[in-house]
mmCIF file of C-alpha atoms and ligand atoms in Angstrom:
data_model
loop_
_atom_site.group_PDB
_atom_site.id
_atom_site.type_symbol
_atom_site.label_atom_id
_atom_site.label_comp_id
_atom_site.label_asym_id
_atom_site.label_seq_id
_atom_site.Cartn_x
_atom_site.Cartn_y
_atom_site.Cartn_z
ATOM 1 C CA UNK K 192 -19.888 12.711 34.638
ATOM 2 C CA UNK K 193 -17.402 14.021 32.122
ATOM 3 C CA UNK K 194 -17.743 12.925 28.538
ATOM 4 C CA UNK K 195 -13.956 12.853 28.320
ATOM 5 C CA UNK K 196 -11.414 12.980 31.099
ATOM 6 C CA UNK K 197 -7.646 12.952 30.887
ATOM 7 C CA UNK K 198 -6.041 12.416 34.236
ATOM 8 C CA UNK K 199 -2.370 12.886 35.145
ATOM 9 C CA UNK K 200 -1.155 12.199 31.621
ATOM 10 C CA UNK K 201 2.581 12.192 31.005
ATOM 11 C CA UNK K 202 4.099 11.302 27.646
ATOM 12 C CA UNK K 203 7.550 11.465 26.152
ATOM 13 C CA UNK K 204 9.406 10.330 23.094
ATOM 14 C CA UNK K 205 12.414 8.227 24.116
ATOM 15 C CA UNK K 206 13.792 9.804 27.258
ATOM 16 C CA UNK K 207 12.387 13.269 26.565
ATOM 17 C CA UNK K 208 9.161 14.147 28.338
ATOM 18 C CA UNK K 209 6.974 16.443 26.256
ATOM 19 C CA UNK K 210 3.854 16.692 28.405
ATOM 20 C CA UNK K 211 3.643 16.196 32.111
ATOM 21 C CA UNK K 212 0.772 15.523 34.457
ATOM 22 C CA UNK K 213 -1.961 16.834 32.159
ATOM 23 C CA UNK K 214 -5.549 16.972 33.405
ATOM 24 C CA UNK K 215 -8.318 17.763 30.922
ATOM 25 C CA UNK K 216 -12.043 17.439 31.415
ATOM 26 C CA UNK K 217 -14.707 17.885 28.772
ATOM 27 C CA UNK K 218 -18.351 17.902 29.832
ATOM 28 C CA UNK K 219 -21.187 16.686 27.663
ATOM 29 C CA UNK K 220 -21.922 19.177 24.873
ATOM 30 C CA UNK K 221 -18.925 21.347 25.634
ATOM 31 C CA UNK K 222 -16.648 22.758 22.954
ATOM 32 C CA UNK K 223 -13.169 22.770 24.435
ATOM 33 C CA UNK K 224 -9.964 23.954 22.793
ATOM 34 C CA UNK K 225 -6.317 23.153 23.375
ATOM 35 C CA UNK K 226 -3.987 25.959 22.362
ATOM 36 C CA UNK K 227 -0.273 26.439 22.743
ATOM 37 C CA UNK K 228 2.846 27.209 20.730
ATOM 38 C CA UNK K 229 4.259 24.819 18.132
ATOM 39 C CA UNK K 230 5.694 21.783 19.816
ATOM 40 C CA UNK K 231 3.914 22.342 23.115
ATOM 41 C CA UNK K 232 2.396 18.868 22.962
ATOM 42 C CA UNK K 233 -1.129 19.380 21.633
ATOM 43 C CA UNK K 234 -0.929 16.558 19.094
ATOM 44 C CA UNK K 235 0.820 14.305 21.593
ATOM 45 C CA UNK K 236 -2.055 14.613 24.068
ATOM 46 C CA UNK K 237 -4.672 14.062 21.380
ATOM 47 C CA UNK K 238 -2.862 10.957 20.094
ATOM 48 C CA UNK K 239 -2.927 9.552 23.610
ATOM 49 C CA UNK K 240 -6.696 10.053 23.517
ATOM 50 C CA UNK K 241 -7.457 8.658 20.059
ATOM 51 C CA UNK K 242 -4.320 7.408 18.427
ATOM 52 C CA UNK K 243 -3.506 4.387 20.475
ATOM 53 C CA UNK K 244 -0.410 5.964 22.034
ATOM 54 C CA UNK K 245 -0.168 4.714 25.603
ATOM 55 C CA UNK K 246 0.734 7.393 28.134
ATOM 56 C CA UNK K 247 3.731 6.836 30.395
ATOM 57 C CA UNK K 248 1.496 7.660 33.295
ATOM 58 C CA UNK K 249 -2.087 8.764 33.473
ATOM 59 C CA UNK K 250 -5.429 7.595 32.205
ATOM 60 C CA UNK K 251 -8.060 8.581 29.671
ATOM 61 C CA UNK K 252 -11.750 8.013 30.330
ATOM 62 C CA UNK K 253 -14.714 8.236 27.969
ATOM 63 C CA UNK K 254 -18.108 8.330 29.673
ATOM 64 C CA UNK K 255 -16.344 7.273 32.841
ATOM 65 C CA UNK K 256 -14.764 4.147 31.346
ATOM 66 C CA UNK K 257 -11.005 3.821 31.007
ATOM 67 C CA UNK K 258 -10.178 3.595 27.287
ATOM 68 C CA UNK K 259 -7.830 0.712 28.050
ATOM 69 C CA UNK K 260 -10.968 -1.288 28.794
ATOM 70 C CA UNK K 261 -12.840 -0.323 25.624
ATOM 71 C CA UNK K 262 -12.300 -2.455 22.521
ATOM 72 C CA UNK K 263 -11.278 -0.481 19.404
ATOM 73 C CA UNK K 264 -14.529 -1.071 17.536
ATOM 74 C CA UNK K 265 -16.624 -0.004 20.523
ATOM 75 C CA UNK K 266 -14.340 2.978 21.049
ATOM 76 C CA UNK K 267 -14.978 4.042 17.451
ATOM 77 C CA UNK K 268 -18.682 4.300 18.251
ATOM 78 C CA UNK K 269 -17.865 6.613 21.168
ATOM 79 C CA UNK K 270 -15.146 8.834 19.753
ATOM 80 C CA UNK K 271 -14.355 10.082 16.250
ATOM 81 C CA UNK K 272 -10.944 11.526 15.525
ATOM 82 C CA UNK K 273 -9.677 14.000 12.989
ATOM 83 C CA UNK K 274 -5.900 13.842 12.963
ATOM 84 C CA UNK K 275 -3.446 16.429 11.765
ATOM 85 C CA UNK K 276 -2.013 14.238 9.048
ATOM 86 C CA UNK K 277 -4.405 11.786 7.517
ATOM 87 C CA UNK K 278 -2.679 9.439 5.158
ATOM 88 C CA UNK K 279 -5.021 7.126 3.333
ATOM 89 C CA UNK K 280 -2.914 4.240 2.052
ATOM 90 C CA UNK K 281 -4.975 3.185 -0.964
ATOM 91 C CA UNK K 282 -6.744 4.855 -3.787
ATOM 92 C CA UNK K 283 -10.228 5.284 -2.372
ATOM 93 C CA UNK K 284 -12.947 7.579 -3.606
ATOM 94 C CA UNK K 285 -14.293 10.314 -1.367
ATOM 95 C CA UNK K 286 -17.551 8.420 -0.848
ATOM 96 C CA UNK K 287 -15.667 5.256 0.123
ATOM 97 C CA UNK K 288 -13.673 7.127 2.739
ATOM 98 C CA UNK K 289 -16.681 8.885 4.249
ATOM 99 C CA UNK K 290 -18.467 5.490 4.288
ATOM 100 C CA UNK K 291 -15.640 4.114 6.435
ATOM 101 C CA UNK K 292 -17.167 6.206 9.208
ATOM 102 C CA UNK K 293 -20.009 3.675 9.284
ATOM 103 C CA UNK K 294 -17.716 0.650 9.831
ATOM 104 C CA UNK K 295 -17.808 0.595 13.646
ATOM 105 C CA UNK K 296 -21.596 0.394 13.520
ATOM 106 C CA UNK K 297 -21.593 -2.674 11.291
ATOM 107 C CA UNK K 298 -20.627 -6.309 11.238
ATOM 108 C CA UNK K 299 -17.663 -7.408 9.160
ATOM 109 C CA UNK K 300 -18.452 -7.131 5.418
ATOM 110 C CA UNK K 301 -22.022 -6.024 6.146
ATOM 111 C CA UNK K 302 -22.984 -3.824 3.188
ATOM 112 C CA UNK K 303 -24.140 -0.260 3.710
ATOM 113 C CA UNK K 304 -27.903 0.007 3.988
ATOM 114 C CA UNK K 305 -30.129 2.920 3.073
ATOM 115 C CA UNK K 306 -29.647 4.606 6.430
ATOM 116 C CA UNK K 307 -25.845 4.364 6.128
ATOM 117 C CA UNK K 308 -26.010 5.905 2.675
ATOM 118 C CA UNK K 309 -28.251 8.712 3.914
ATOM 119 C CA UNK K 310 -25.818 9.475 6.765
ATOM 120 C CA UNK K 311 -22.867 9.481 4.372
ATOM 121 C CA UNK K 312 -24.717 11.751 1.922
ATOM 122 C CA UNK K 313 -25.638 14.141 4.713
ATOM 123 C CA UNK K 314 -22.065 14.265 6.033
ATOM 124 C CA UNK K 315 -20.710 15.007 2.536
ATOM 125 C CA UNK K 316 -23.367 17.655 2.062
ATOM 126 C CA UNK K 317 -22.501 19.342 5.367
ATOM 127 C CA UNK K 318 -18.846 19.543 4.358
ATOM 128 C CA UNK K 319 -19.605 20.707 0.821
ATOM 129 C CA UNK K 320 -17.963 17.693 -0.817
ATOM 130 C CA UNK K 321 -20.960 16.007 -2.488
ATOM 131 C CA UNK K 322 -19.651 17.021 -5.903
ATOM 132 C CA UNK K 323 -16.365 15.268 -5.108
ATOM 133 C CA UNK K 324 -18.021 11.964 -4.115
ATOM 134 C CA UNK K 325 -16.598 9.886 -6.954
ATOM 135 C CA UNK K 326 -13.204 11.603 -7.095
ATOM 136 C CA UNK K 327 -10.065 9.883 -5.887
ATOM 137 C CA UNK K 328 -8.972 11.112 -2.450
ATOM 138 C CA UNK K 329 -5.338 11.092 -3.543
ATOM 139 C CA UNK K 330 -5.854 13.853 -6.082
ATOM 140 C CA UNK K 331 -7.659 16.282 -3.817
ATOM 141 C CA UNK K 332 -6.231 19.502 -2.450
ATOM 142 C CA UNK K 333 -5.214 19.699 1.210
ATOM 143 C CA UNK K 334 -8.406 21.531 2.143
ATOM 144 C CA UNK K 335 -10.626 19.092 0.263
ATOM 145 C CA UNK K 336 -8.912 16.147 1.961
ATOM 146 C CA UNK K 337 -9.440 17.773 5.324
ATOM 147 C CA UNK K 338 -13.164 18.122 4.648
ATOM 148 C CA UNK K 339 -13.378 14.455 3.631
ATOM 149 C CA UNK K 340 -11.805 13.377 6.919
ATOM 150 C CA UNK K 341 -14.166 15.602 8.902
ATOM 151 C CA UNK K 342 -17.138 14.200 6.950
ATOM 152 C CA UNK K 343 -15.959 10.683 7.810
ATOM 153 C CA UNK K 344 -15.901 11.683 11.486
ATOM 154 C CA UNK K 345 -19.462 13.064 11.200
ATOM 155 C CA UNK K 346 -20.608 9.847 9.511
ATOM 156 C CA UNK K 347 -19.254 7.945 12.492
ATOM 157 C CA UNK K 348 -22.110 9.459 14.524
ATOM 158 C CA UNK K 349 -20.269 9.620 17.816
ATOM 159 C CA UNK K 350 -21.170 11.995 20.609
ATOM 160 C CA UNK K 351 -17.521 12.948 21.044
ATOM 161 C CA UNK K 352 -15.164 14.423 18.450
ATOM 162 C CA UNK K 353 -11.450 14.888 19.044
ATOM 163 C CA UNK K 354 -9.773 16.982 16.391
ATOM 164 C CA UNK K 355 -6.219 18.123 15.769
ATOM 165 C CA UNK K 356 -6.226 21.540 14.101
ATOM 166 C CA UNK K 357 -9.213 20.488 12.016
ATOM 167 C CA UNK K 358 -9.463 23.605 9.884
ATOM 168 C CA UNK K 359 -5.793 24.236 9.306
ATOM 169 C CA UNK K 360 -5.812 23.701 5.554
ATOM 170 C CA UNK K 361 -9.104 25.453 4.990
ATOM 171 C CA UNK K 362 -10.014 28.880 3.729
ATOM 172 C CA UNK K 363 -11.875 31.211 6.050
ATOM 173 C CA UNK K 364 -15.300 30.306 4.662
ATOM 174 C CA UNK K 365 -14.876 26.618 5.501
ATOM 175 C CA UNK K 366 -13.139 27.390 8.794
ATOM 176 C CA UNK K 367 -16.205 29.247 9.954
ATOM 177 C CA UNK K 368 -18.658 26.841 8.394
ATOM 178 C CA UNK K 369 -17.108 23.779 10.013
ATOM 179 C CA UNK K 370 -16.857 25.359 13.436
ATOM 180 C CA UNK K 371 -20.431 26.623 13.123
ATOM 181 C CA UNK K 372 -21.612 23.147 12.110
ATOM 182 C CA UNK K 373 -19.777 21.614 15.050
ATOM 183 C CA UNK K 374 -21.164 24.173 17.434
ATOM 184 C CA UNK K 375 -24.732 23.769 16.149
ATOM 185 C CA UNK K 376 -24.494 19.980 16.333
ATOM 186 C CA UNK K 377 -24.337 20.039 20.112
ATOM 187 C CA UNK K 378 -21.629 17.357 19.957
ATOM 188 C CA UNK K 379 -18.892 17.273 22.539
ATOM 189 C CA UNK K 380 -15.702 18.553 20.955
ATOM 190 C CA UNK K 381 -12.086 18.672 22.056
ATOM 191 C CA UNK K 382 -9.947 20.367 19.415
ATOM 192 C CA UNK K 383 -6.396 21.595 19.172
ATOM 193 C CA UNK K 384 -6.741 25.009 17.596
ATOM 194 C CA UNK K 385 -3.869 26.925 16.141
ATOM 195 C CA UNK K 386 -5.734 30.158 15.474
ATOM 196 C CA UNK K 387 -6.401 31.997 18.735
ATOM 197 C CA UNK K 388 -9.188 34.059 17.220
ATOM 198 C CA UNK K 389 -11.036 30.924 16.129
ATOM 199 C CA UNK K 390 -10.581 29.565 19.646
ATOM 200 C CA UNK K 391 -11.882 32.842 21.094
ATOM 201 C CA UNK K 392 -14.886 32.706 18.789
ATOM 202 C CA UNK K 393 -16.003 29.112 19.372
ATOM 203 C CA UNK K 394 -14.542 27.523 22.502
ATOM 204 C CA UNK K 395 -16.502 27.443 25.748
ATOM 205 C CA UNK K 396 -13.293 26.675 27.605
ATOM 206 C CA UNK K 397 -9.663 26.312 26.660
ATOM 207 C CA UNK K 398 -6.527 24.666 27.958
ATOM 208 C CA UNK K 399 -3.289 26.486 27.250
ATOM 209 C CA UNK K 400 -0.172 24.333 27.046
ATOM 210 C CA UNK K 401 3.241 25.696 27.822
ATOM 211 C CA UNK K 402 6.342 24.309 29.489
ATOM 212 C CA UNK K 403 5.041 20.723 29.169
ATOM 213 C CA UNK K 404 2.061 21.535 31.358
ATOM 214 C CA UNK K 405 -1.355 23.105 31.407
ATOM 215 C CA UNK K 406 -0.263 26.696 31.882
ATOM 216 C CA UNK K 407 -3.813 28.005 32.230
ATOM 217 C CA UNK K 408 -7.344 26.781 31.714
ATOM 218 C CA UNK K 409 -10.852 28.058 32.083
ATOM 219 C CA UNK K 410 -13.471 30.065 30.233
ATOM 220 C CA UNK K 411 -11.947 31.240 26.969
ATOM 221 C CA UNK K 412 -12.600 34.912 27.632
ATOM 222 C CA UNK K 413 -10.984 34.735 31.063
ATOM 223 C CA UNK K 414 -7.910 32.853 29.890
ATOM 224 C CA UNK K 415 -6.979 34.398 26.535
ATOM 225 C CA UNK K 416 -5.868 37.790 27.734
ATOM 226 C CA UNK K 417 -3.012 40.110 26.832
ATOM 227 C CA UNK K 418 -0.705 38.886 29.589
ATOM 228 C CA UNK K 419 -1.136 35.243 28.691
ATOM 229 C CA UNK K 420 -0.524 35.927 25.007
ATOM 230 C CA UNK K 421 2.715 37.663 25.903
ATOM 231 C CA UNK K 422 3.839 35.017 28.392
ATOM 232 C CA UNK K 423 2.989 31.966 26.314
ATOM 233 C CA UNK K 424 3.287 33.114 22.703
ATOM 234 C CA UNK K 425 5.788 35.931 23.245
ATOM 235 C CA UNK K 426 3.868 38.433 21.174
ATOM 236 C CA UNK K 427 2.194 41.690 21.946
ATOM 237 C CA UNK K 428 -1.554 41.518 21.621
ATOM 238 C CA UNK K 429 -4.623 43.507 22.400
ATOM 239 C CA UNK K 430 -7.889 41.799 23.242
ATOM 240 C CA UNK K 431 -11.148 43.560 22.527
ATOM 241 C CA UNK K 432 -14.769 42.524 22.525
ATOM 242 C CA UNK K 433 -15.904 42.893 18.936
ATOM 243 C CA UNK K 434 -19.313 44.567 18.554
ATOM 244 C CA UNK K 435 -20.330 42.474 15.536
ATOM 245 C CA UNK K 436 -19.515 39.035 16.925
ATOM 246 C CA UNK K 437 -19.928 39.716 20.623
ATOM 247 C CA UNK K 438 -16.734 37.675 21.026
ATOM 248 C CA UNK K 439 -13.247 38.601 21.995
ATOM 249 C CA UNK K 440 -10.976 39.490 19.131
ATOM 250 C CA UNK K 441 -7.207 39.387 19.443
ATOM 251 C CA UNK K 442 -5.118 41.853 17.547
ATOM 252 C CA UNK K 443 -1.454 40.990 17.239
ATOM 253 C CA UNK K 444 0.938 43.878 17.283
ATOM 254 C CA UNK K 445 4.270 43.449 15.492
ATOM 255 C CA UNK K 446 7.364 44.913 17.095
ATOM 256 C CA UNK K 447 8.183 46.819 13.926
ATOM 257 C CA UNK K 448 5.432 49.209 12.916
HETATM 258 P P1 LIG Z 592 2.144 20.437 18.921
HETATM 259 O O1 LIG Z 592 1.075 19.574 18.343
HETATM 260 O O2 LIG Z 592 1.696 21.258 20.075
HETATM 261 O O3 LIG Z 592 2.824 21.286 17.876
HETATM 262 P P2 LIG Z 592 3.523 17.896 19.301
HETATM 263 O O4 LIG Z 592 2.722 17.118 20.278
HETATM 264 O O5 LIG Z 592 3.422 17.532 17.882
HETATM 265 O O6 LIG Z 592 3.264 19.459 19.529
HETATM 266 O O7 LIG Z 592 5.050 17.790 19.700
HETATM 267 C C1 LIG Z 592 5.539 17.981 21.012
HETATM 268 C C2 LIG Z 592 7.028 17.706 21.018
HETATM 269 O O8 LIG Z 592 7.257 16.334 20.796
HETATM 270 C C3 LIG Z 592 7.815 18.458 19.952
HETATM 271 O O9 LIG Z 592 9.033 18.852 20.492
HETATM 272 C C4 LIG Z 592 7.998 17.409 18.869
HETATM 273 O O10 LIG Z 592 9.174 17.648 18.140
HETATM 274 C C5 LIG Z 592 8.104 16.143 19.660
HETATM 275 N N1 LIG Z 592 7.614 14.968 18.910
HETATM 276 C C6 LIG Z 592 6.394 14.823 18.350
HETATM 277 N N2 LIG Z 592 6.279 13.610 17.758
HETATM 278 C C7 LIG Z 592 7.449 12.977 17.939
HETATM 279 C C8 LIG Z 592 7.950 11.685 17.569
HETATM 280 N N3 LIG Z 592 7.220 10.807 16.895
HETATM 281 N N4 LIG Z 592 9.225 11.375 17.942
HETATM 282 C C9 LIG Z 592 9.979 12.248 18.648
HETATM 283 N N5 LIG Z 592 9.561 13.476 19.034
HETATM 284 C C10 LIG Z 592 8.312 13.836 18.687
HETATM 285 MG MG1 LIG Z 593 0.234 19.451 16.470
#
């Protein structure tokens, strides 16, 4: 059974359809990417999975159960989300925000116990934000905020993570570190990924969005080739297996050289 399944999803804003008849399947332990040009509908699909946006048609299933039938608190024990924009309305400290990841596992107003604190500490440690624990979230840099939100998702201890360009604000060190941590965790991940080389490095499979639909999908190495990069992203690229990483590496070739 798939850990996550999106079936025949169509969504539009007002009368304008932005994604049409999307099917996505993520097996247990898989690391799956969604790539596509700006505005191709990556965030829209992810918000239909985690953000409470109801598709016009289509269904989303977690562990075989339609998410419409899963109460929000239960859903938060099954799926953790890292959105593209994460506005935190009040002035919380970093530790308070990461601790919010524990909420779905607890009764209302139940204080954090030792185990909760250990999980929160470990999540902050993994994301390199332990030193920021008592700082106010509001005053952090974009990259620091991003790491706090990812730590909160880790603290949620779900088997499934759905992430919208999770490393966008981060420098290369944290980009690699977070993807490596995710990969090593064995968690099931569906992530919109802007950077094709990061996708090539870490994704078992990818879905490429273009023209409102899944333009191509499959094993990352099979899908992300020169022709597809030209057709979908309208740039010249060369794809080579890199001897140091053993992964495909995409070189983009500007028209003016
Ligand atoms: P991506 O994440 O791939 O860049 P999005 O899913 O954010 O794409 O956007 C897909 C399309 O839907 C874009 O044309 C975008 O302008 C439009 N869109 C996104 N959010 C809204 C909204 N709240 N209202 C109207 N149009 C939207
Ligand atoms: Mg987006």
